[in-house]
CSV table of C-alpha atoms in Angstrom, one decimal:
chain,number,residue,atom,x,y,z
A,1,MET,CA,-82.2,67.9,-41.2
A,2,VAL,CA,-81.4,65.4,-43.8
A,3,SER,CA,-83.3,62.2,-43.2
A,4,GLU,CA,-81.4,59.0,-42.4
A,5,ASP,CA,-82.7,57.3,-45.7
A,6,GLU,CA,-81.3,60.3,-47.8
A,7,LEU,CA,-77.9,60.1,-45.6
A,8,ARG,CA,-77.9,56.4,-46.5
A,9,ARG,CA,-78.8,57.0,-50.1
A,10,ARG,CA,-75.8,59.7,-50.5
A,11,TRP,CA,-73.5,57.2,-48.5
A,12,GLU,CA,-74.2,54.3,-51.2
A,13,LYS,CA,-73.5,56.3,-53.8
A,14,THR,CA,-70.1,57.4,-52.4
A,15,VAL,CA,-69.2,53.7,-51.9
A,16,GLU,CA,-70.4,52.6,-55.2
A,17,ARG,CA,-68.3,55.5,-57.0
A,18,LEU,CA,-65.1,54.3,-55.0
A,19,PHE,CA,-66.0,50.7,-56.1
A,20,ARG,CA,-66.2,51.7,-59.7
A,21,GLU,CA,-63.0,53.7,-59.6
A,22,GLY,CA,-61.0,50.8,-58.1
A,23,ILE,CA,-60.4,52.3,-54.8
A,24,ILE,CA,-62.5,49.9,-53.0
A,25,LYS,CA,-61.2,46.6,-54.5
A,26,SER,CA,-62.8,43.9,-52.6
A,27,GLU,CA,-66.4,42.7,-51.7
A,28,ALA,CA,-65.3,42.5,-48.3
A,29,VAL,CA,-64.4,46.1,-48.1
A,30,ARG,CA,-67.2,47.1,-49.7
A,31,ARG,CA,-69.8,45.5,-47.6
A,32,ALA,CA,-67.9,46.9,-44.4
A,33,PHE,CA,-68.3,50.3,-45.7
A,34,LEU,CA,-72.1,49.7,-46.4
A,35,LYS,CA,-72.7,48.2,-43.2
A,36,TYR,CA,-70.9,51.2,-41.3
A,37,PRO,CA,-71.4,54.5,-43.0
A,38,ARG,CA,-69.3,57.4,-41.9
A,39,TYR,CA,-72.2,59.6,-40.7
A,40,LEU,CA,-72.7,57.4,-37.7
A,41,PHE,CA,-69.1,58.4,-36.6
A,42,VAL,CA,-69.3,62.4,-37.1
A,43,GLN,CA,-71.1,64.9,-35.0
A,44,ARG,CA,-74.8,65.7,-36.0
A,45,ARG,CA,-73.8,69.1,-37.6
A,46,TYR,CA,-71.5,67.1,-40.2
A,47,TRP,CA,-73.9,64.5,-41.2
A,48,ASP,CA,-74.7,66.5,-44.5
A,49,TYR,CA,-71.0,66.1,-45.3
A,50,ALA,CA,-70.2,62.5,-44.2
A,51,HIS,CA,-70.8,61.2,-47.9
A,52,VAL,CA,-68.3,63.8,-49.4
A,53,ASP,CA,-64.9,62.1,-50.1
A,54,GLU,CA,-62.7,64.4,-47.8
A,55,PRO,CA,-61.6,64.6,-44.0
A,56,LEU,CA,-64.2,66.2,-41.7
A,57,PRO,CA,-63.4,67.5,-38.3
A,58,ILE,CA,-63.8,65.6,-35.0
A,59,PRO,CA,-63.6,66.8,-31.4
A,60,ALA,CA,-60.0,67.8,-29.8
A,61,GLY,CA,-59.0,69.3,-33.1
A,62,GLN,CA,-58.8,66.1,-34.8
A,63,THR,CA,-60.0,64.5,-38.2
A,64,ILE,CA,-61.9,61.7,-39.5
A,65,SER,CA,-60.4,60.7,-42.8
A,66,ALA,CA,-61.7,60.8,-46.1
A,67,PRO,CA,-63.3,57.5,-47.3
A,68,HIS,CA,-60.9,56.9,-50.3
A,69,MET,CA,-58.1,56.9,-47.7
A,70,VAL,CA,-59.6,54.5,-45.3
A,71,ALA,CA,-60.2,52.2,-48.2
A,72,ILE,CA,-56.8,52.3,-49.6
A,73,MET,CA,-55.3,51.6,-46.3
A,74,LEU,CA,-57.7,48.6,-45.6
A,75,GLU,CA,-57.2,47.2,-48.8
A,76,LEU,CA,-53.3,47.4,-48.4
A,77,ALA,CA,-53.9,45.8,-45.2
A,78,GLU,CA,-55.4,42.7,-46.7
A,79,LEU,CA,-57.6,41.9,-43.5
A,80,LYS,CA,-58.7,38.1,-43.3
A,81,PRO,CA,-61.3,36.8,-40.9
A,82,GLY,CA,-59.5,35.7,-37.5
A,83,MET,CA,-56.6,38.1,-37.8
A,84,LYS,CA,-55.5,40.0,-34.5
A,85,VAL,CA,-55.5,43.6,-35.4
A,86,LEU,CA,-54.1,46.8,-33.3
A,87,GLU,CA,-55.1,50.3,-34.6
A,88,VAL,CA,-53.3,53.0,-33.5
A,89,GLY,CA,-55.3,56.4,-33.1
A,90,THR,CA,-59.0,55.7,-32.9
A,91,GLY,CA,-60.3,58.7,-33.6
A,92,SER,CA,-63.9,58.5,-34.1
A,93,GLY,CA,-64.1,54.8,-34.0
A,94,TRP,CA,-65.0,54.5,-37.9
A,95,ASN,CA,-61.8,52.6,-39.2
A,96,ALA,CA,-61.9,50.2,-36.1
A,97,SER,CA,-65.6,49.4,-37.0
A,98,LEU,CA,-64.7,48.5,-40.6
A,99,ILE,CA,-61.7,46.4,-39.6
A,100,ALA,CA,-63.9,44.3,-36.9
A,101,GLU,CA,-66.3,43.6,-39.6
A,102,LEU,CA,-63.5,42.4,-41.9
A,103,VAL,CA,-61.7,40.3,-39.1
A,104,LYS,CA,-64.9,39.3,-37.3
A,105,THR,CA,-63.0,39.2,-34.1
A,106,ASP,CA,-61.8,41.5,-31.3
A,107,VAL,CA,-60.0,44.6,-32.5
A,108,TYR,CA,-57.8,46.7,-30.1
A,109,THR,CA,-57.4,50.4,-30.8
A,110,ILE,CA,-55.6,52.9,-28.7
A,111,GLU,CA,-56.2,56.7,-28.4
A,112,ARG,CA,-54.2,59.2,-26.6
A,113,ILE,CA,-57.0,61.9,-26.2
A,114,PRO,CA,-59.3,61.1,-23.5
A,115,GLU,CA,-62.2,63.0,-25.3
A,116,LEU,CA,-61.8,60.9,-28.2
A,117,VAL,CA,-61.7,57.9,-26.2
A,118,GLU,CA,-65.2,58.7,-25.2
A,119,PHE,CA,-66.4,60.1,-28.5
A,120,ALA,CA,-65.1,56.9,-30.2
A,121,ARG,CA,-66.9,54.6,-27.3
A,122,ARG,CA,-70.0,56.3,-27.9
A,123,ASN,CA,-70.1,55.9,-31.6
A,124,LEU,CA,-69.1,52.3,-31.8
A,125,GLU,CA,-72.3,51.6,-29.2
A,126,ARG,CA,-74.5,53.6,-31.3
A,127,ALA,CA,-73.4,51.7,-34.5
A,128,GLY,CA,-73.9,48.3,-32.6
A,129,VAL,CA,-70.2,47.4,-32.8
A,130,GLU,CA,-69.3,45.2,-29.7
A,131,SER,CA,-65.9,43.8,-30.7
A,132,VAL,CA,-63.8,46.9,-30.6
A,133,HIS,CA,-62.0,47.5,-27.6
A,134,VAL,CA,-60.9,51.4,-27.2
A,135,ILE,CA,-57.7,51.6,-24.9
A,136,PRO,CA,-56.5,55.1,-23.5
A,137,GLY,CA,-52.8,55.5,-24.0
A,138,ASP,CA,-49.7,56.1,-26.0
A,139,GLY,CA,-50.2,54.0,-29.4
A,140,THR,CA,-46.4,54.5,-30.3
A,141,LYS,CA,-45.8,51.9,-27.8
A,142,GLY,CA,-48.1,49.5,-29.2
A,143,PHE,CA,-50.4,47.2,-26.9
A,144,PRO,CA,-48.1,44.4,-25.6
A,145,PRO,CA,-50.8,42.6,-23.6
A,146,LYS,CA,-52.5,41.5,-26.7
A,147,ALA,CA,-49.2,41.1,-29.0
A,148,PRO,CA,-48.1,40.1,-31.3
A,149,TYR,CA,-50.4,41.3,-34.1
A,150,ASP,CA,-51.0,40.1,-37.6
A,151,ARG,CA,-51.8,43.8,-38.8
A,152,ILE,CA,-51.0,47.1,-37.1
A,153,ILE,CA,-52.7,50.1,-38.5
A,154,VAL,CA,-51.5,53.7,-37.9
A,155,THR,CA,-54.0,56.3,-38.6
A,156,ALA,CA,-51.5,59.4,-38.0
A,157,GLY,CA,-48.3,60.6,-39.5
A,158,ALA,CA,-45.2,59.4,-37.7
A,159,PRO,CA,-41.5,60.7,-37.8
A,160,LYS,CA,-40.2,57.2,-38.5
A,161,VAL,CA,-41.6,53.8,-38.0
A,162,PRO,CA,-42.0,53.1,-34.2
A,163,GLU,CA,-39.8,50.2,-33.1
A,164,PRO,CA,-42.3,48.8,-30.6
A,165,LEU,CA,-44.7,48.4,-33.4
A,166,VAL,CA,-42.5,46.3,-35.4
A,167,GLU,CA,-41.4,44.1,-32.2
A,168,GLN,CA,-45.2,43.5,-31.7
A,169,LEU,CA,-45.9,42.2,-35.2
A,170,LYS,CA,-46.0,38.5,-36.1
A,171,PRO,CA,-43.2,37.1,-38.3
A,172,GLY,CA,-45.1,37.7,-41.9
A,173,GLY,CA,-47.4,40.5,-40.1
A,174,LYS,CA,-47.8,44.0,-41.7
A,175,LEU,CA,-47.7,47.4,-40.5
A,176,ILE,CA,-49.5,50.1,-42.5
A,177,ILE,CA,-48.3,53.6,-41.4
A,178,PRO,CA,-47.9,57.4,-42.7
A,179,VAL,CA,-44.3,58.4,-42.1
A,180,GLY,CA,-42.9,61.8,-42.9
A,181,SER,CA,-43.1,65.3,-41.8
A,182,TYR,CA,-45.2,66.8,-39.1
A,183,HIS,CA,-48.0,68.2,-40.9
A,184,LEU,CA,-49.3,68.0,-44.4
A,185,TRP,CA,-47.1,65.4,-46.1
A,186,GLN,CA,-46.1,61.8,-45.4
A,187,ASP,CA,-45.7,58.7,-47.4
A,188,LEU,CA,-47.9,55.9,-46.8
A,189,LEU,CA,-45.7,52.7,-45.9
A,190,GLU,CA,-46.3,49.1,-46.2
A,191,VAL,CA,-44.0,47.4,-43.5
A,192,VAL,CA,-43.6,43.5,-43.7
A,193,LYS,CA,-42.0,41.9,-41.1
A,194,LEU,CA,-39.9,38.8,-42.5
A,195,PRO,CA,-39.4,35.4,-40.7
A,196,ASP,CA,-35.9,36.4,-39.6
A,197,GLY,CA,-37.2,39.6,-38.1
A,198,SER,CA,-36.1,42.1,-40.7
A,199,ILE,CA,-38.4,44.4,-42.3
A,200,LYS,CA,-39.1,45.1,-46.0
A,201,THR,CA,-40.8,48.3,-46.8
A,202,LYS,CA,-42.9,49.5,-49.6
A,203,ASN,CA,-43.9,53.0,-50.4
A,204,HIS,CA,-47.4,53.6,-51.7
A,205,GLY,CA,-47.1,57.5,-52.2
A,206,GLY,CA,-48.2,60.8,-50.5
A,207,VAL,CA,-50.8,61.0,-47.9
A,208,ALA,CA,-51.7,63.9,-45.5
A,209,PHE,CA,-52.5,62.9,-41.7
A,210,VAL,CA,-52.4,64.5,-38.2
A,211,PRO,CA,-49.3,64.0,-36.3
A,212,LEU,CA,-48.5,60.7,-34.5
A,213,ILE,CA,-47.8,62.0,-31.0
A,214,GLY,CA,-46.2,60.0,-28.3
A,215,GLU,CA,-42.6,58.7,-27.1
A,216,HIS,CA,-41.9,57.1,-30.4
A,217,GLY,CA,-43.6,59.3,-32.4
A,218,TRP,CA,-43.7,63.5,-32.5
A,219,ARG,CA,-43.3,65.1,-29.1
A,220,GLY,CA,-46.8,66.6,-28.2
């Protein structure tokens, strides 16, 4: 079994490479990555691979995203302290921990799979993250009790942009979401809600995510 010191050393090399390559652009995202290494959010049998820049399995047939993909989405979101953020698709809890470190306040994250709700909560507790609230439910409906949000980040691929998520954005708010086919290929969209309620969409290219299942996503 690899020591925690060795896991951290490997992880630091991965973070520095992403920074050098310009994938991690900001010091804030770099610091968040160093504070919450990915190995804290995978099962022990995958610790050896947590520094490798590719997706890894987590329970219930889902995945934890590759580090470069998480970095790209966080940089696009331009998170600042005090922002109210909703994440759709908690998975392992890793992305939510990074968001919480960037916004320095409560983060709300929705997960439809009960096994992953518990997995994420355990991981977050072990990592010492107290400001992330994992909510069981259909993330395609958003989370109205805490709306409106400055940012909504979706970590699964949708057939189209779910209307409830746009409705729950503040004017000037931003939604980061993969949209496209059920498996293998989507476009990473940055959706900005303008002051008049209309939206402006920018396409940041091809990505591959598990499908977003729900009333306003794919049917399970």
